[in-house]
Amino acid sequence: MKFISLGSGSSGNCYLLQSGETSILLDAGISIRSLKKYLKDLDMSLEDDVSAVFVTHDHADHIKSVGNIANECGKTIYATQLVHEGIACNRCLKIQVPANRMAFVEKGKPIEIGNFRITPFDVPHDSRDCVGYVVEADGVRFCLVTDVGHVTDTIREQVGLANYLVLESNHDVNMLLMGKYSAFLKDRISSDKGHLNNEQAAYLLAESATPQLRHVWLCHLSEENNHPVLARKTAEAVLRQHGIIPGVDFELDILKRKTPSEFYSLT
């Protein structure tokens, strides 16, 4: 399996997984122009190489290009029924997903596409519905957990089973509190339907990671209320308190907000 982040943050989220001849996108919240360019740089195209798109939830930074992908490229958009309803109501979408390009997923029920086995699971967030995804192929278990209001037993279980993990580390609490956001927005972000802060993400890792975890990427960092160095330092400090050494027990990286990561081989 291979993995690349094409964007991670409030400007747009999109992740590509590849196994053999099968490639899927997890979310498509970046512009269609950027998406096509990034794929071309990988000698890929939406039309010829991407099999399907799986959506976590219906917020604009996760669905910006789903209408284009469905209509122009003929790709199927997978999401829960409630997420599809939210997509249909989202005014940021200039092009809607047609009914014949909608496919429905159910939490806890796997779907097989090519080499992949994809299973959605419940994630608390202030959208119509929200899921994380476990993607299995080639003996590898990849897990995406983003836009998380609070940590649940289900999330702990999935983190504990992962070989590779993309995990939200959205904001630093002090930066959020002292920042310029309105009181309403601060309350929304820090609520149990908002976003994980750096310490919450770090403690989730420290308490749930197992020796089978090989690589963690912290994602969806706020541009206003976080910094990659701060997110990393917070995670490293908490992990070391629990006897876990990043770079030894597992690799730890921060995904860029607006540019692609390297193309990782997951073995």
mmCIF file of C-alpha atoms in Angstrom:
data_model
loop_
_atom_site.group_PDB
_atom_site.id
_atom_site.type_symbol
_atom_site.label_atom_id
_atom_site.label_comp_id
_atom_site.label_asym_id
_atom_site.label_seq_id
_atom_site.Cartn_x
_atom_site.Cartn_y
_atom_site.Cartn_z
ATOM 1 C CA MET A 1 0.000 0.000 0.000
ATOM 2 C CA LYS A 2 1.064 3.598 -0.647
ATOM 3 C CA PHE A 3 -0.190 6.824 0.939
ATOM 4 C CA ILE A 4 0.062 10.515 0.146
ATOM 5 C CA SER A 5 -1.630 13.543 1.674
ATOM 6 C CA LEU A 6 -2.672 16.075 -0.969
ATOM 7 C CA GLY A 7 -3.928 18.622 1.558
ATOM 8 C CA SER A 8 -4.676 18.665 5.271
ATOM 9 C CA GLY A 9 -6.407 21.539 7.037
ATOM 10 C CA SER A 10 -9.295 23.975 6.846
ATOM 11 C CA SER A 11 -8.165 24.953 3.327
ATOM 12 C CA GLY A 12 -8.908 21.432 2.129
ATOM 13 C CA ASN A 13 -8.399 17.789 3.008
ATOM 14 C CA CYS A 14 -7.626 14.976 0.590
ATOM 15 C CA TYR A 15 -5.704 11.712 0.985
ATOM 16 C CA LEU A 16 -4.785 9.108 -1.625
ATOM 17 C CA LEU A 17 -4.242 5.401 -0.980
ATOM 18 C CA GLN A 18 -2.928 3.032 -3.632
ATOM 19 C CA SER A 19 -2.569 -0.737 -3.773
ATOM 20 C CA GLY A 20 -1.680 -2.416 -7.058
ATOM 21 C CA GLU A 21 -4.022 -1.086 -9.735
ATOM 22 C CA THR A 22 -6.506 0.335 -7.207
ATOM 23 C CA SER A 23 -6.431 3.901 -5.888
ATOM 24 C CA ILE A 24 -8.989 5.649 -3.693
ATOM 25 C CA LEU A 25 -9.377 9.133 -2.275
ATOM 26 C CA LEU A 26 -10.369 9.788 1.323
ATOM 27 C CA ASP A 27 -12.142 13.168 1.136
ATOM 28 C CA ALA A 28 -11.861 15.610 -1.753
ATOM 29 C CA GLY A 29 -11.796 19.031 -0.159
ATOM 30 C CA ILE A 30 -9.179 20.668 -2.366
ATOM 31 C CA SER A 31 -9.935 22.355 -5.682
ATOM 32 C CA ILE A 32 -10.400 20.134 -8.703
ATOM 33 C CA ARG A 33 -7.580 22.026 -10.461
ATOM 34 C CA SER A 34 -5.134 21.336 -7.626
ATOM 35 C CA LEU A 35 -6.246 17.737 -7.376
ATOM 36 C CA LYS A 36 -5.667 17.106 -11.077
ATOM 37 C CA LYS A 37 -2.280 18.827 -10.942
ATOM 38 C CA TYR A 38 -1.079 16.827 -7.939
ATOM 39 C CA LEU A 39 -2.168 13.581 -9.566
ATOM 40 C CA LYS A 40 -0.458 14.530 -12.824
ATOM 41 C CA ASP A 41 2.746 15.098 -10.857
ATOM 42 C CA LEU A 42 2.381 11.470 -9.702
ATOM 43 C CA ASP A 43 1.800 10.308 -13.292
ATOM 44 C CA MET A 44 -1.836 9.636 -12.402
ATOM 45 C CA SER A 45 -5.226 11.005 -13.400
ATOM 46 C CA LEU A 46 -8.652 11.083 -11.829
ATOM 47 C CA GLU A 47 -10.235 9.564 -14.912
ATOM 48 C CA ASP A 48 -7.876 6.617 -15.350
ATOM 49 C CA ASP A 49 -6.416 5.854 -11.936
ATOM 50 C CA VAL A 50 -8.831 6.733 -9.131
ATOM 51 C CA SER A 51 -11.481 4.124 -8.425
ATOM 52 C CA ALA A 52 -13.685 5.951 -5.896
ATOM 53 C CA VAL A 53 -13.924 8.687 -3.273
ATOM 54 C CA PHE A 54 -14.825 8.044 0.367
ATOM 55 C CA VAL A 55 -16.064 11.064 2.340
ATOM 56 C CA THR A 56 -15.751 11.499 6.107
ATOM 57 C CA HIS A 57 -18.367 14.269 6.487
ATOM 58 C CA ASP A 58 -20.153 17.070 4.693
ATOM 59 C CA HIS A 59 -18.094 20.159 5.606
ATOM 60 C CA ALA A 60 -16.726 22.196 2.704
ATOM 61 C CA ASP A 61 -13.058 21.471 3.369
ATOM 62 C CA HIS A 62 -13.740 17.767 2.822
ATOM 63 C CA ILE A 63 -16.151 17.809 -0.139
ATOM 64 C CA LYS A 64 -15.183 20.762 -2.359
ATOM 65 C CA SER A 65 -14.501 18.679 -5.473
ATOM 66 C CA VAL A 66 -16.860 15.725 -5.087
ATOM 67 C CA GLY A 67 -19.392 17.130 -7.564
ATOM 68 C CA ASN A 68 -16.712 17.670 -10.215
ATOM 69 C CA ILE A 69 -15.239 14.232 -9.635
ATOM 70 C CA ALA A 70 -18.636 12.569 -9.926
ATOM 71 C CA ASN A 71 -19.850 14.496 -12.971
ATOM 72 C CA GLU A 72 -16.694 15.121 -14.990
ATOM 73 C CA CYS A 73 -14.828 11.935 -14.152
ATOM 74 C CA GLY A 74 -17.707 9.522 -13.551
ATOM 75 C CA LYS A 75 -16.471 8.413 -10.142
ATOM 76 C CA THR A 76 -18.635 7.085 -7.334
ATOM 77 C CA ILE A 77 -18.795 9.056 -4.085
ATOM 78 C CA TYR A 78 -19.130 6.850 -1.002
ATOM 79 C CA ALA A 79 -20.552 8.284 2.233
ATOM 80 C CA THR A 80 -23.191 7.557 4.842
ATOM 81 C CA GLN A 81 -26.749 8.502 3.947
ATOM 82 C CA LEU A 82 -26.673 11.461 6.337
ATOM 83 C CA VAL A 83 -23.388 12.706 4.883
ATOM 84 C CA HIS A 84 -24.834 12.506 1.371
ATOM 85 C CA GLU A 85 -27.834 14.509 2.584
ATOM 86 C CA GLY A 86 -25.464 17.091 4.033
ATOM 87 C CA ILE A 87 -23.490 17.267 0.794
ATOM 88 C CA ALA A 88 -26.707 17.906 -1.138
ATOM 89 C CA CYS A 89 -27.545 20.820 1.176
ATOM 90 C CA ASN A 90 -24.080 22.367 1.253
ATOM 91 C CA ARG A 91 -24.139 25.674 -0.612
ATOM 92 C CA CYS A 92 -20.386 25.637 -1.202
ATOM 93 C CA LEU A 93 -20.891 22.914 -3.801
ATOM 94 C CA LYS A 94 -21.504 24.488 -7.211
ATOM 95 C CA ILE A 95 -21.868 21.055 -8.824
ATOM 96 C CA GLN A 96 -23.894 18.416 -7.014
ATOM 97 C CA VAL A 97 -23.293 14.676 -6.900
ATOM 98 C CA PRO A 98 -25.882 12.961 -9.124
ATOM 99 C CA ALA A 99 -27.900 10.127 -7.639
ATOM 100 C CA ASN A 100 -26.309 7.537 -9.914
ATOM 101 C CA ARG A 101 -22.866 8.454 -8.536
ATOM 102 C CA MET A 102 -23.849 8.119 -4.875
ATOM 103 C CA ALA A 103 -23.019 4.985 -2.903
ATOM 104 C CA PHE A 104 -23.854 4.495 0.745
ATOM 105 C CA VAL A 105 -21.648 3.161 3.510
ATOM 106 C CA GLU A 106 -22.713 1.993 6.953
ATOM 107 C CA LYS A 107 -20.600 2.248 10.062
ATOM 108 C CA GLY A 108 -18.952 -1.043 10.918
ATOM 109 C CA LYS A 109 -19.750 -2.649 7.557
ATOM 110 C CA PRO A 110 -16.756 -3.157 5.218
ATOM 111 C CA ILE A 111 -16.796 -2.502 1.475
ATOM 112 C CA GLU A 112 -14.345 -4.101 -0.935
ATOM 113 C CA ILE A 113 -13.002 -2.180 -3.921
ATOM 114 C CA GLY A 114 -10.159 -3.750 -5.839
ATOM 115 C CA ASN A 115 -7.438 -4.603 -3.344
ATOM 116 C CA PHE A 116 -9.003 -2.523 -0.584
ATOM 117 C CA ARG A 117 -11.312 -3.399 2.277
ATOM 118 C CA ILE A 118 -12.743 -0.134 3.637
ATOM 119 C CA THR A 119 -14.671 0.123 6.904
ATOM 120 C CA PRO A 120 -16.202 3.345 8.267
ATOM 121 C CA PHE A 121 -16.579 3.961 12.000
ATOM 122 C CA ASP A 122 -18.328 6.644 14.036
ATOM 123 C CA VAL A 123 -16.576 9.925 14.847
ATOM 124 C CA PRO A 124 -18.247 12.733 16.865
ATOM 125 C CA HIS A 125 -18.285 16.076 15.023
ATOM 126 C CA ASP A 126 -20.736 18.945 14.390
ATOM 127 C CA SER A 127 -21.749 17.791 10.921
ATOM 128 C CA ARG A 128 -24.781 15.813 9.749
ATOM 129 C CA ASP A 129 -22.703 12.694 10.372
ATOM 130 C CA CYS A 130 -19.009 11.902 10.497
ATOM 131 C CA VAL A 131 -16.883 8.796 10.112
ATOM 132 C CA GLY A 132 -13.278 7.726 10.183
ATOM 133 C CA TYR A 133 -12.044 5.014 7.853
ATOM 134 C CA VAL A 134 -10.025 1.851 8.252
ATOM 135 C CA VAL A 135 -8.471 0.774 4.962
ATOM 136 C CA GLU A 136 -6.892 -2.676 4.710
ATOM 137 C CA ALA A 137 -4.734 -4.075 1.907
ATOM 138 C CA ASP A 138 -1.514 -6.033 1.508
ATOM 139 C CA GLY A 139 -1.588 -7.104 5.154
ATOM 140 C CA VAL A 140 -1.581 -3.458 6.285
ATOM 141 C CA ARG A 141 -4.190 -1.592 8.336
ATOM 142 C CA PHE A 142 -4.395 2.171 7.680
ATOM 143 C CA CYS A 143 -6.649 4.392 9.799
ATOM 144 C CA LEU A 144 -7.867 7.965 9.259
ATOM 145 C CA VAL A 145 -9.293 9.826 12.279
ATOM 146 C CA THR A 146 -10.020 13.498 11.634
ATOM 147 C CA ASP A 147 -12.474 16.203 12.760
ATOM 148 C CA VAL A 148 -12.956 14.620 16.165
ATOM 149 C CA GLY A 149 -14.916 16.375 18.911
ATOM 150 C CA HIS A 150 -13.858 13.954 21.618
ATOM 151 C CA VAL A 151 -12.196 10.578 21.916
ATOM 152 C CA THR A 152 -14.540 7.595 22.113
ATOM 153 C CA ASP A 153 -13.978 3.926 22.877
ATOM 154 C CA THR A 154 -14.463 3.175 19.177
ATOM 155 C CA ILE A 155 -11.708 5.605 18.232
ATOM 156 C CA ARG A 156 -9.392 4.183 20.891
ATOM 157 C CA GLU A 157 -10.020 0.703 19.543
ATOM 158 C CA GLN A 158 -9.252 1.694 15.951
ATOM 159 C CA VAL A 159 -6.071 3.534 16.928
ATOM 160 C CA GLY A 160 -5.013 0.461 18.879
ATOM 161 C CA LEU A 161 -5.429 -1.750 15.807
ATOM 162 C CA ALA A 162 -3.687 0.539 13.314
ATOM 163 C CA ASN A 163 -0.353 -0.007 11.595
ATOM 164 C CA TYR A 164 -0.497 3.455 10.034
ATOM 165 C CA LEU A 165 -2.517 6.346 11.411
ATOM 166 C CA VAL A 166 -3.557 9.815 10.260
ATOM 167 C CA LEU A 167 -4.805 11.641 13.360
ATOM 168 C CA GLU A 168 -6.199 15.117 13.891
ATOM 169 C CA SER A 169 -4.148 17.488 16.065
ATOM 170 C CA ASN A 170 -6.077 20.644 15.276
ATOM 171 C CA HIS A 171 -5.206 23.333 17.781
ATOM 172 C CA ASP A 172 -3.212 24.432 20.789
ATOM 173 C CA VAL A 173 -5.587 25.347 23.614
ATOM 174 C CA ASN A 174 -3.740 28.519 24.637
ATOM 175 C CA MET A 175 -3.405 29.748 21.056
ATOM 176 C CA LEU A 176 -7.124 29.219 20.539
ATOM 177 C CA LEU A 177 -8.118 30.978 23.760
ATOM 178 C CA MET A 178 -5.805 33.949 23.160
ATOM 179 C CA GLY A 179 -6.477 34.178 19.433
ATOM 180 C CA LYS A 180 -8.745 36.416 17.373
ATOM 181 C CA TYR A 181 -11.582 33.953 16.777
ATOM 182 C CA SER A 182 -15.017 34.898 18.100
ATOM 183 C CA ALA A 183 -16.222 33.395 21.366
ATOM 184 C CA PHE A 184 -18.770 31.372 19.393
ATOM 185 C CA LEU A 185 -16.111 29.862 17.133
ATOM 186 C CA LYS A 186 -13.769 29.169 20.044
ATOM 187 C CA ASP A 187 -16.563 27.343 21.847
ATOM 188 C CA ARG A 188 -17.419 25.363 18.717
ATOM 189 C CA ILE A 189 -13.840 24.236 18.120
ATOM 190 C CA SER A 190 -13.225 23.227 21.733
ATOM 191 C CA SER A 191 -16.595 21.511 22.235
ATOM 192 C CA ASP A 192 -17.151 17.756 22.286
ATOM 193 C CA LYS A 193 -18.361 18.057 18.677
ATOM 194 C CA GLY A 194 -15.444 20.202 17.532
ATOM 195 C CA HIS A 195 -11.784 19.327 16.989
ATOM 196 C CA LEU A 196 -9.050 17.517 18.910
ATOM 197 C CA ASN A 197 -6.396 19.731 20.443
ATOM 198 C CA ASN A 198 -2.712 18.797 20.524
ATOM 199 C CA GLU A 199 -2.809 17.315 24.019
ATOM 200 C CA GLN A 200 -5.939 15.256 23.331
ATOM 201 C CA ALA A 201 -4.334 13.777 20.233
ATOM 202 C CA ALA A 202 -1.107 13.091 22.104
ATOM 203 C CA TYR A 203 -2.819 11.325 24.995
ATOM 204 C CA LEU A 204 -4.919 9.257 22.598
ATOM 205 C CA LEU A 205 -1.698 8.090 20.975
ATOM 206 C CA ALA A 206 0.059 7.482 24.269
ATOM 207 C CA GLU A 207 -2.793 5.462 25.737
ATOM 208 C CA SER A 208 -3.906 3.510 22.657
ATOM 209 C CA ALA A 209 -0.844 2.893 20.484
ATOM 210 C CA THR A 210 0.496 -0.646 20.340
ATOM 211 C CA PRO A 211 3.801 -2.090 19.079
ATOM 212 C CA GLN A 212 2.141 -2.764 15.715
ATOM 213 C CA LEU A 213 1.838 0.995 15.052
ATOM 214 C CA ARG A 214 4.565 1.992 12.584
ATOM 215 C CA HIS A 215 3.867 5.559 11.492
ATOM 216 C CA VAL A 216 1.640 8.429 12.638
ATOM 217 C CA TRP A 217 0.855 11.587 10.700
ATOM 218 C CA LEU A 218 -0.742 14.466 12.609
ATOM 219 C CA CYS A 219 -3.289 16.197 10.381
ATOM 220 C CA HIS A 220 -5.769 19.071 10.092
ATOM 221 C CA LEU A 221 -3.585 21.588 11.966
ATOM 222 C CA SER A 222 -5.197 25.008 12.333
ATOM 223 C CA GLU A 223 -3.387 27.804 10.550
ATOM 224 C CA GLU A 224 -4.474 30.351 13.164
ATOM 225 C CA ASN A 225 -4.341 28.276 16.333
ATOM 226 C CA ASN A 226 -1.494 25.803 15.915
ATOM 227 C CA HIS A 227 1.993 25.344 14.531
ATOM 228 C CA PRO A 228 3.693 22.180 13.269
ATOM 229 C CA VAL A 229 6.589 22.555 15.736
ATOM 230 C CA LEU A 230 4.185 23.000 18.648
ATOM 231 C CA ALA A 231 2.047 20.008 17.630
ATOM 232 C CA ARG A 232 5.138 17.817 17.371
ATOM 233 C CA LYS A 233 6.636 18.990 20.661
ATOM 234 C CA THR A 234 3.367 18.408 22.500
ATOM 235 C CA ALA A 235 3.035 14.903 21.081
ATOM 236 C CA GLU A 236 6.667 14.026 21.809
ATOM 237 C CA ALA A 237 6.462 15.284 25.397
ATOM 238 C CA VAL A 238 3.309 13.313 26.222
ATOM 239 C CA LEU A 239 4.564 10.177 24.475
ATOM 240 C CA ARG A 240 7.880 10.289 26.327
ATOM 241 C CA GLN A 241 6.010 10.593 29.626
ATOM 242 C CA HIS A 242 4.442 7.243 28.718
ATOM 243 C CA GLY A 243 7.748 5.650 27.728
ATOM 244 C CA ILE A 244 7.131 5.956 23.978
ATOM 245 C CA ILE A 245 9.907 7.404 21.832
ATOM 246 C CA PRO A 246 8.897 8.845 18.429
ATOM 247 C CA GLY A 247 11.387 7.794 15.810
ATOM 248 C CA VAL A 248 12.078 4.595 17.741
ATOM 249 C CA ASP A 249 8.713 3.075 18.625
ATOM 250 C CA PHE A 250 7.019 4.599 15.575
ATOM 251 C CA GLU A 251 7.617 7.439 13.127
ATOM 252 C CA LEU A 252 5.848 10.742 13.726
ATOM 253 C CA ASP A 253 5.290 13.381 11.030
ATOM 254 C CA ILE A 254 3.156 16.477 10.512
ATOM 255 C CA LEU A 255 1.125 16.789 7.309
ATOM 256 C CA LYS A 256 1.297 20.075 5.417
ATOM 257 C CA ARG A 257 -1.856 22.116 5.077
ATOM 258 C CA LYS A 258 -1.694 23.165 1.436
ATOM 259 C CA THR A 259 0.915 21.023 -0.312
ATOM 260 C CA PRO A 260 1.346 17.286 -0.848
ATOM 261 C CA SER A 261 3.428 15.110 1.422
ATOM 262 C CA GLU A 262 5.878 12.575 0.106
ATOM 263 C CA PHE A 263 4.443 9.334 -1.290
ATOM 264 C CA TYR A 264 4.902 6.814 1.517
ATOM 265 C CA SER A 265 5.193 3.058 1.085
ATOM 266 C CA LEU A 266 3.304 1.257 3.838
ATOM 267 C CA THR A 267 4.839 -2.164 4.425
#
